[in-house]
């Protein structure tokens, strides 16, 4: 039998990814757009294979990608979704879990700081309802990591790192 050549990863330019995100948002496919947003950020930071971001990884996120994502979410949701909408509900200033808890309650990812979040991404986004509550998206939650015991810690780190970088770059206030 003939050996198959290895499959090489193909890097998609951010502009192309933003066009794809715009298309999905125009269709009102919020959960799909959420997944694309997470993938786009991971790709831009060189962390797609890892599936989550640390603070030092988020510093590699180009401001143009962040502003592009935020503008698309804002435009297609009439300012109800996006990083700016999330920053209006809660401000992240540090990397403590309390910061994530406050943001997750404000965005509707959980009912209160004492509540858990649904274990599966599908259940999580279904609970958001059509269009999600203001600030729900993008969640930056990576369902591919849900098979790992530390998926929640990875999600927390990704959200906090991204929001801190958004503030540092002046994209959100």
Coordinates of N, CA, C and O in Angstrom, one line a residue:
X1 N 0.8 -1.2 0.0 CA 0.0 0.0 0.0 C 0.9 1.3 0.0 O 1.9 1.3 0.6
X2 N 0.4 2.3 -0.6 CA 1.1 3.6 -0.7 C 0.9 4.3 0.6 O -0.2 4.4 1.1
X3 N 2.0 4.9 1.1 CA 1.9 5.7 2.3 C 1.3 7.1 1.9 O 1.7 7.7 0.9
X4 N 0.4 7.6 2.7 CA -0.2 8.9 2.5 C 0.8 10.0 3.0 O 1.3 9.8 4.1
X5 N 0.9 11.1 2.3 CA 1.7 12.2 2.8 C 1.1 12.8 4.0 O -0.2 12.8 4.1
X6 N 1.9 13.4 4.9 CA 1.3 14.0 6.1 C 0.4 15.2 5.7 O 0.7 15.9 4.7
X7 N -0.6 15.4 6.4 CA -1.5 16.6 6.2 C -0.9 17.8 7.0 O -0.7 17.7 8.2
X8 N -0.7 18.8 6.3 CA -0.2 20.0 6.9 C -1.3 21.0 7.2 O -2.2 21.1 6.5
X9 N -1.1 21.6 8.4 CA -2.1 22.6 8.8 C -2.0 23.8 7.8 O -0.9 24.2 7.4
X10 N -3.2 24.3 7.5 CA -3.2 25.5 6.6 C -3.7 26.7 7.5 O -4.7 26.7 8.2
X11 N -2.9 27.7 7.4 CA -3.2 29.0 8.2 C -4.0 29.9 7.3 O -3.7 30.1 6.2
X12 N -5.2 30.3 7.9 CA -6.1 31.1 7.2 C -5.8 32.6 7.6 O -5.8 32.9 8.8
X13 N -5.6 33.5 6.6 CA -5.4 34.9 7.0 C -6.6 35.4 7.8 O -7.7 35.1 7.6
X14 N -6.3 36.3 8.7 CA -7.3 36.9 9.6 C -8.4 37.6 8.8 O -9.6 37.5 9.2
X15 N -8.0 38.3 7.7 CA -9.1 39.0 7.0 C -10.1 38.0 6.4 O -11.3 38.2 6.4
X16 N -9.6 36.8 6.0 CA -10.5 35.8 5.4 C -11.4 35.3 6.6 O -12.6 35.0 6.4
X17 N -10.8 35.0 7.7 CA -11.5 34.6 8.9 C -12.6 35.6 9.3 O -13.7 35.2 9.7
X18 N -12.3 36.8 9.3 CA -13.2 37.9 9.6 C -14.4 37.9 8.6 O -15.5 38.1 9.0
X19 N -14.1 37.7 7.3 CA -15.1 37.6 6.3 C -16.1 36.4 6.6 O -17.3 36.5 6.5
X20 N -15.5 35.3 7.0 CA -16.3 34.1 7.4 C -17.2 34.4 8.6 O -18.3 34.0 8.7
X21 N -16.6 35.1 9.6 CA -17.3 35.4 10.8 C -18.5 36.4 10.4 O -19.6 36.2 10.9
X22 N -18.2 37.3 9.6 CA -19.3 38.3 9.2 C -20.4 37.5 8.5 O -21.6 37.8 8.8
X23 N -20.1 36.6 7.6 CA -21.1 35.8 7.0 C -22.0 35.0 7.9 O -23.2 35.0 7.9
X24 N -21.4 34.3 8.9 CA -22.1 33.6 9.9 C -23.0 34.5 10.8 O -24.1 34.1 11.1
X25 N -22.5 35.6 11.2 CA -23.2 36.6 12.0 C -24.4 37.1 11.2 O -25.5 37.3 11.7
X26 N -24.2 37.4 9.9 CA -25.4 37.8 9.0 C -26.5 36.8 9.0 O -27.7 37.2 9.0
X27 N -26.1 35.5 9.1 CA -27.1 34.5 9.2 C -27.8 34.3 10.5 O -28.7 33.5 10.7
X28 N -27.3 35.0 11.5 CA -27.8 34.9 12.9 C -27.4 33.6 13.6 O -28.1 33.2 14.5
X29 N -26.4 33.0 13.2 CA -25.9 31.7 13.8 C -24.9 32.0 14.9 O -23.7 31.9 14.7
X30 N -25.5 32.4 16.0 CA -24.7 33.0 17.1 C -23.7 32.0 17.7 O -22.5 32.3 17.9
X31 N -24.1 30.7 17.9 CA -23.2 29.7 18.5 C -22.1 29.4 17.5 O -20.9 29.3 17.9
X32 N -22.4 29.3 16.2 CA -21.4 29.0 15.2 C -20.4 30.2 15.2 O -19.2 30.0 15.1
X33 N -20.9 31.4 15.2 CA -20.0 32.6 15.2 C -19.2 32.6 16.4 O -18.0 33.0 16.4
X34 N -19.7 32.2 17.5 CA -18.9 32.1 18.8 C -17.7 31.1 18.6 O -16.6 31.5 19.0
X35 N -18.0 30.0 18.0 CA -16.9 29.0 17.8 C -15.9 29.6 16.8 O -14.7 29.4 17.0
X36 N -16.3 30.2 15.8 CA -15.4 30.8 14.8 C -14.5 31.9 15.5 O -13.4 32.1 15.2
X37 N -15.2 32.7 16.3 CA -14.5 33.8 17.1 C -13.3 33.2 17.9 O -12.2 33.7 17.9
X38 N -13.7 32.2 18.7 CA -12.7 31.5 19.5 C -11.5 31.0 18.7 O -10.3 31.2 19.0
X39 N -11.8 30.3 17.6 CA -10.8 29.7 16.7 C -10.0 30.8 16.1 O -8.7 30.7 16.0
X40 N -10.6 31.9 15.7 CA -9.9 33.0 15.1 C -8.9 33.6 16.1 O -7.7 33.9 15.7
X41 N -9.3 33.8 17.3 CA -8.3 34.4 18.3 C -7.2 33.4 18.6 O -6.1 33.8 18.7
X42 N -7.6 32.1 18.8 CA -6.5 31.1 19.0 C -5.5 31.0 17.9 O -4.3 31.0 18.1
X43 N -6.0 31.1 16.7 CA -5.1 31.1 15.5 C -4.2 32.3 15.5 O -3.0 32.2 15.3
X44 N -4.8 33.5 15.7 CA -4.0 34.7 15.7 C -2.9 34.7 16.8 O -1.9 35.4 16.6
X45 N -3.2 34.0 17.9 CA -2.2 34.0 18.9 C -1.2 32.8 18.8 O -0.3 32.6 19.7
X46 N -1.4 32.0 17.8 CA -0.6 30.8 17.6 C -0.9 29.7 18.6 O 0.0 28.9 19.0
X47 N -2.1 29.7 19.1 CA -2.5 28.7 20.2 C -3.7 27.8 19.7 O -4.3 27.2 20.6
X48 N -3.9 27.7 18.5 CA -5.0 26.9 18.0 C -4.9 25.4 18.4 O -5.9 24.8 18.9
X49 N -3.7 24.9 18.3 CA -3.5 23.5 18.7 C -3.7 23.3 20.2 O -4.0 22.2 20.7
X50 N -3.4 24.3 21.0 CA -3.5 24.2 22.5 C -5.0 24.4 22.9 O -5.4 23.8 23.9
X51 N -5.7 25.2 22.2 CA -7.1 25.4 22.5 C -7.5 26.4 23.5 O -8.6 26.6 23.9
X52 N -6.5 27.2 24.0 CA -6.8 28.2 25.1 C -5.6 29.2 25.1 O -4.6 28.9 24.6
X53 N -5.9 30.3 25.8 CA -4.9 31.4 25.9 C -4.5 31.7 27.3 O -5.3 31.6 28.2
X54 N -3.2 32.0 27.4 CA -2.6 32.6 28.7 C -2.4 34.1 28.4 O -2.5 34.5 27.3
X55 N -2.2 34.8 29.5 CA -2.0 36.3 29.3 C -0.9 36.6 28.3 O -1.0 37.5 27.5
X56 N 0.2 35.8 28.4 CA 1.3 36.2 27.4 C 0.9 35.8 26.0 O 1.4 36.5 25.1
X57 N 0.0 34.9 25.8 CA -0.5 34.6 24.4 C -1.4 35.7 23.9 O -1.3 36.1 22.8
X58 N -2.2 36.2 24.8 CA -3.1 37.3 24.4 C -2.4 38.5 23.9 O -2.9 39.2 23.1
X59 N -1.2 38.7 24.5 CA -0.4 39.9 24.0 C 0.0 39.8 22.6 O 0.3 40.8 22.0
X60 N -0.1 38.6 22.0 CA 0.2 38.4 20.6 C -1.0 38.7 19.7 O -0.8 38.6 18.5
X61 N -2.1 38.9 20.3 CA -3.3 39.2 19.4 C -3.2 40.5 18.8 O -3.1 41.5 19.5
X62 N -3.3 40.6 17.5 CA -3.2 41.9 16.8 C -4.5 42.7 17.1 O -5.6 42.2 17.0
X63 N -4.3 44.0 17.4 CA -5.4 44.9 17.7 C -6.4 44.9 16.6 O -7.6 44.9 16.9
X64 N -6.0 44.8 15.3 CA -6.9 44.8 14.2 C -7.9 43.6 14.2 O -9.0 43.8 13.8
X65 N -7.4 42.5 14.7 CA -8.2 41.3 14.7 C -9.3 41.5 15.9 O -10.4 41.2 15.7
X66 N -8.8 42.0 17.0 CA -9.7 42.2 18.1 C -10.8 43.3 17.8 O -12.0 43.1 18.0
X67 N -10.4 44.4 17.2 CA -11.3 45.4 16.8 C -12.3 44.9 15.7 O -13.5 45.2 15.7
X68 N -11.7 44.1 14.8 CA -12.6 43.6 13.7 C -13.6 42.6 14.3 O -14.8 42.7 13.9
X69 N -13.3 41.8 15.2 CA -14.2 40.8 15.8 C -15.3 41.6 16.6 O -16.5 41.4 16.4
X70 N -14.8 42.6 17.4 CA -15.8 43.4 18.2 C -16.7 44.1 17.3 O -18.0 44.2 17.6
X71 N -16.2 44.7 16.2 CA -17.1 45.5 15.3 C -18.1 44.6 14.7 O -19.3 45.0 14.5
X72 N -17.7 43.4 14.2 CA -18.7 42.5 13.6 C -19.8 42.1 14.5 O -21.0 42.1 14.2
X73 N -19.4 41.7 15.7 CA -20.4 41.3 16.7 C -21.3 42.4 17.0 O -22.6 42.3 17.1
X74 N -20.8 43.6 17.2 CA -21.6 44.8 17.6 C -22.6 45.1 16.4 O -23.8 45.3 16.6
X75 N -22.1 45.2 15.2 CA -22.9 45.5 14.1 C -24.0 44.5 13.8 O -25.2 44.9 13.7
X76 N -23.7 43.3 13.9 CA -24.7 42.3 13.5 C -25.7 41.9 14.7 O -26.7 41.2 14.5
X77 N -25.4 42.5 15.9 CA -26.3 42.2 17.0 C -26.9 43.5 17.5 O -27.5 43.5 18.6
X78 N -26.7 44.6 16.8 CA -27.2 45.9 17.2 C -26.7 46.3 18.5 O -27.5 46.7 19.4
X79 N -25.4 46.1 18.7 CA -24.7 46.5 19.9 C -25.0 45.7 21.2 O -24.6 46.0 22.3
X80 N -25.7 44.5 21.0 CA -26.0 43.7 22.1 C -24.9 42.7 22.4 O -24.9 42.2 23.6
X81 N -24.1 42.4 21.5 CA -23.0 41.4 21.7 C -21.7 42.0 21.3 O -21.6 43.0 20.7
X82 N -20.6 41.3 21.7 CA -19.2 41.7 21.4 C -18.5 42.1 22.7 O -19.1 42.1 23.7
X83 N -17.2 42.3 22.5 CA -16.4 42.6 23.6 C -16.8 44.0 24.3 O -16.8 44.1 25.5
X84 N -17.2 44.9 23.5 CA -17.6 46.2 24.1 C -18.9 46.0 24.9 O -19.0 46.6 26.0
X85 N -19.8 45.3 24.4 CA -21.0 45.0 25.1 C -20.7 44.3 26.4 O -21.3 44.6 27.5
X86 N -19.8 43.3 26.4 CA -19.4 42.6 27.6 C -18.7 43.6 28.6 O -19.0 43.6 29.8
X87 N -17.9 44.5 28.1 CA -17.2 45.4 29.0 C -18.2 46.4 29.6 O -17.9 46.9 30.7
X88 N -19.3 46.7 29.0 CA -20.4 47.5 29.6 C -21.0 46.9 30.8 O -21.5 47.5 31.6
X89 N -21.0 45.5 30.8 CA -21.7 44.8 31.9 C -20.8 44.5 33.1 O -21.2 44.5 34.2
X90 N -19.5 44.3 32.8 CA -18.5 44.0 33.8 C -17.1 44.4 33.3 O -16.8 44.1 32.1
X91 N -16.3 44.9 34.2 CA -14.9 45.2 33.8 C -13.9 44.3 34.4 O -14.0 44.0 35.6
X92 N -13.0 43.7 33.6 CA -12.0 42.8 34.0 C -10.7 43.6 34.2 O -10.3 44.2 33.2
X93 N -10.2 43.6 35.4 CA -8.9 44.3 35.6 C -7.8 43.5 36.2 O -6.7 43.9 36.4
X94 N -8.1 42.2 36.4 CA -7.1 41.3 36.9 C -7.3 39.9 36.4 O -8.2 39.6 35.6
X95 N -6.5 39.0 37.0 CA -6.6 37.6 36.6 C -7.2 36.7 37.7 O -7.1 35.4 37.6
X96 N -7.7 37.2 38.7 CA -8.3 36.4 39.8 C -9.6 35.8 39.3 O -10.4 36.4 38.5
X97 N -10.0 34.7 39.8 CA -11.2 34.0 39.5 C -12.4 34.8 39.7 O -13.4 34.8 39.0
X98 N -12.4 35.7 40.8 CA -13.5 36.5 41.1 C -13.8 37.5 39.9 O -15.0 37.8 39.7
X99 N -12.8 37.9 39.2 CA -13.0 38.7 38.0 C -13.8 37.9 36.9 O -14.8 38.5 36.3
X100 N -13.5 36.7 36.7 CA -14.2 35.8 35.8 C -15.6 35.6 36.3 O -16.6 35.6 35.5
X101 N -15.8 35.3 37.5 CA -17.1 35.1 38.1 C -18.0 36.3 37.8 O -19.2 36.1 37.4
X102 N -17.5 37.5 38.1 CA -18.3 38.7 37.9 C -18.7 38.8 36.4 O -19.9 39.2 36.1
X103 N -17.8 38.6 35.6 CA -18.1 38.7 34.1 C -19.0 37.7 33.7 O -20.0 37.9 32.9
X104 N -18.9 36.4 34.2 CA -19.7 35.3 33.7 C -21.2 35.5 34.2 O -22.1 35.2 33.5
X105 N -21.4 36.2 35.4 CA -22.7 36.5 35.8 C -23.3 37.6 35.0 O -24.4 37.5 34.5
X106 N -22.5 38.6 34.8 CA -23.0 39.8 34.0 C -23.3 39.4 32.6 O -24.3 40.0 32.0
X107 N -22.6 38.5 32.0 CA -22.9 38.1 30.6 C -23.9 37.0 30.5 O -24.3 36.6 29.4
X108 N -24.4 36.5 31.6 CA -25.4 35.4 31.6 C -24.9 34.0 31.4 O -25.6 33.1 31.0
X109 N -23.6 33.8 31.6 CA -23.0 32.5 31.4 C -23.3 31.6 32.6 O -23.2 30.4 32.6
X110 N -23.8 32.3 33.7 CA -24.3 31.6 34.9 C -25.2 32.5 35.6 O -25.2 33.7 35.4
X111 N -26.1 32.0 36.4 CA -27.1 32.8 37.1 C -26.6 33.6 38.2 O -27.0 34.8 38.5
X112 N -25.7 33.1 39.0 CA -25.0 33.8 40.1 C -23.6 33.2 40.3 O -23.3 32.2 39.7
X113 N -22.9 33.9 41.1 CA -21.5 33.4 41.3 C -21.5 32.0 42.0 O -20.5 31.3 41.8
X114 N -22.5 31.7 42.7 CA -22.6 30.3 43.3 C -23.0 29.2 42.3 O -22.8 28.1 42.6
X115 N -23.6 29.6 41.2 CA -24.1 28.7 40.2 C -22.9 28.1 39.4 O -22.0 28.9 39.1
X116 N -23.1 26.9 38.9 CA -22.1 26.4 37.9 C -22.6 26.8 36.5 O -23.6 27.4 36.3
X117 N -21.8 26.4 35.5 CA -22.1 26.6 34.1 C -22.4 25.2 33.5 O -21.9 24.2 34.0
X118 N -23.3 25.1 32.6 CA -23.6 23.8 31.9 C -22.3 23.2 31.4 O -21.4 23.9 30.9
X119 N -22.2 21.9 31.6 CA -21.0 21.2 31.3 C -20.7 21.1 29.8 O -19.6 21.1 29.3
X120 N -21.8 21.0 29.0 CA -21.7 20.9 27.5 C -21.9 22.3 26.9 O -22.8 23.0 27.3
X121 N -21.1 22.5 25.8 CA -21.3 23.8 25.1 C -22.7 23.9 24.5 O -23.2 25.0 24.5
X122 N -23.2 22.8 24.0 CA -24.5 22.9 23.4 C -25.6 23.3 24.4 O -26.4 24.2 24.1
X123 N -25.5 22.7 25.6 CA -26.5 23.1 26.6 C -26.3 24.6 27.1 O -27.2 25.3 27.3
X124 N -25.0 24.9 27.1 CA -24.6 26.3 27.5 C -25.2 27.3 26.6 O -25.8 28.3 27.0
X125 N -25.0 27.2 25.3 CA -25.5 28.1 24.3 C -27.0 28.1 24.2 O -27.7 29.1 23.9
X126 N -27.6 26.9 24.3 CA -29.1 26.7 24.3 C -29.8 27.5 25.4 O -30.8 28.2 25.2
X127 N -29.1 27.6 26.6 CA -29.7 28.3 27.7 C -29.7 29.8 27.5 O -30.4 30.6 28.1
X128 N -28.8 30.3 26.5 CA -28.7 31.7 26.2 C -30.0 32.2 25.5 O -30.3 33.4 25.5
X129 N -30.7 31.3 24.8 CA -31.8 31.7 24.1 C -31.4 32.3 22.7 O -30.2 32.5 22.4
X130 N -32.4 32.7 21.9 CA -32.1 33.2 20.6 C -31.4 34.6 20.7 O -31.9 35.5 21.4
X131 N -30.2 34.7 20.2 CA -29.5 35.9 20.2 C -28.7 36.1 21.5 O -27.9 37.0 21.6
X132 N -29.0 35.3 22.5 CA -28.3 35.5 23.8 C -28.7 36.8 24.5 O -29.2 37.7 23.9
X133 N -28.5 36.8 25.8 CA -28.8 38.0 26.5 C -27.7 39.0 26.2 O -26.6 38.6 25.7
X134 N -27.8 40.3 26.4 CA -26.8 41.3 26.1 C -25.4 40.9 26.7 O -25.4 40.6 27.9
X135 N -24.4 40.8 25.8 CA -23.1 40.5 26.3 C -22.8 39.0 26.4 O -21.6 38.7 26.7
X136 N -23.7 38.2 26.0 CA -23.4 36.8 26.1 C -22.3 36.3 25.2 O -21.4 35.5 25.6
X137 N -22.3 36.8 24.0 CA -21.3 36.4 23.0 C -20.3 37.5 22.7 O -20.7 38.7 22.8
X138 N -19.1 37.2 22.4 CA -18.5 35.9 22.3 C -18.1 35.3 23.6 O -17.6 36.0 24.5
X139 N -18.3 34.0 23.8 CA -18.0 33.4 25.1 C -16.5 33.0 25.2 O -16.0 32.8 26.3
X140 N -15.9 32.7 24.1 CA -14.5 32.2 24.0 C -14.4 30.8 24.6 O -13.3 30.4 25.0
X141 N -15.5 30.2 24.8 CA -15.5 28.8 25.3 C -15.2 27.9 24.2 O -15.8 27.9 23.1
X142 N -14.2 26.9 24.4 CA -13.8 26.0 23.4 C -14.4 24.6 23.8 O -13.8 23.9 24.6
X143 N -15.4 24.2 23.1 CA -16.0 22.9 23.4 C -15.1 21.7 23.2 O -15.3 20.6 23.8
X144 N -14.1 21.9 22.4 CA -13.1 20.8 22.2 C -12.3 20.5 23.4 O -11.8 19.4 23.6
X145 N -12.3 21.4 24.3 CA -11.5 21.2 25.6 C -12.4 20.6 26.7 O -11.9 20.3 27.7
X146 N -13.7 20.5 26.4 CA -14.6 20.0 27.5 C -14.3 18.5 27.9 O -14.7 18.1 28.9
X147 N -13.5 17.8 27.1 CA -13.1 16.4 27.5 C -12.0 16.4 28.5 O -11.7 15.4 29.1
X148 N -11.4 17.5 28.8 CA -10.3 17.6 29.7 C -10.8 18.1 31.1 O -11.7 18.9 31.2
X149 N -10.2 17.5 32.2 CA -10.7 17.9 33.5 C -10.5 19.4 33.8 O -11.2 20.0 34.6
X150 N -9.5 20.1 33.2 CA -9.2 21.5 33.4 C -9.9 22.4 32.4 O -9.4 23.5 32.3
X151 N -10.9 22.0 31.7 CA -11.5 22.8 30.6 C -12.0 24.1 31.2 O -11.8 25.2 30.5
X152 N -12.5 24.1 32.4 CA -13.1 25.4 33.0 C -11.9 26.3 33.2 O -12.0 27.5 33.0
X153 N -10.8 25.8 33.8 CA -9.7 26.7 34.0 C -9.1 27.3 32.7 O -8.7 28.4 32.7
X154 N -9.1 26.5 31.7 CA -8.6 27.0 30.4 C -9.5 28.0 29.8 O -9.1 29.1 29.3
X155 N -10.8 27.8 30.0 CA -11.8 28.8 29.5 C -11.6 30.1 30.3 O -11.6 31.2 29.7
X156 N -11.5 30.0 31.6 CA -11.3 31.2 32.5 C -10.1 31.9 32.1 O -10.1 33.2 31.9
X157 N -9.0 31.2 31.9 CA -7.7 31.9 31.5 C -7.9 32.6 30.1 O -7.4 33.7 30.0
X158 N -8.5 32.0 29.2 CA -8.7 32.6 27.9 C -9.5 33.9 27.9 O -9.1 34.9 27.4
X159 N -10.6 33.8 28.7 CA -11.5 35.0 28.8 C -10.7 36.1 29.5 O -10.7 37.3 29.0
X160 N -10.1 35.8 30.6 CA -9.4 36.9 31.4 C -8.3 37.5 30.6 O -8.1 38.7 30.5
X161 N -7.5 36.6 29.9 CA -6.4 37.1 29.1 C -6.8 38.0 28.0 O -6.2 39.1 27.8
X162 N -7.9 37.6 27.3 CA -8.4 38.4 26.2 C -8.9 39.7 26.7 O -8.6 40.8 26.1
X163 N -9.7 39.7 27.8 CA -10.3 41.0 28.2 C -9.3 41.9 28.8 O -9.4 43.1 28.6
X164 N -8.3 41.4 29.5 CA -7.2 42.2 29.9 C -6.4 42.9 28.8 O -6.1 44.1 28.8
X165 N -6.2 42.1 27.7 CA -5.5 42.6 26.5 C -6.4 43.7 25.8 O -5.9 44.7 25.4
X166 N -7.7 43.4 25.8 CA -8.6 44.4 25.2 C -8.5 45.8 25.9 O -8.5 46.8 25.3
X167 N -8.5 45.7 27.2 CA -8.3 47.0 28.0 C -7.0 47.6 27.8 O -6.9 48.8 27.6
X168 N -5.9 46.8 27.8 CA -4.6 47.3 27.6 C -4.4 48.0 26.3 O -3.8 49.0 26.2
X169 N -5.0 47.4 25.3 CA -5.0 48.0 23.9 C -5.9 49.2 23.7 O -5.9 49.9 22.7
X170 N -6.8 49.4 24.7 CA -7.8 50.5 24.6 C -8.9 50.2 23.7 O -9.7 51.2 23.3
X171 N -9.1 49.0 23.4 CA -10.2 48.6 22.5 C -11.6 48.7 23.3 O -12.6 49.0 22.7
X172 N -11.5 48.3 24.6 CA -12.7 48.5 25.4 C -12.2 49.3 26.6 O -11.1 49.3 27.0
X173 N -13.1 49.9 27.3 CA -12.8 50.8 28.4 C -13.5 50.2 29.7 O -14.5 49.6 29.7

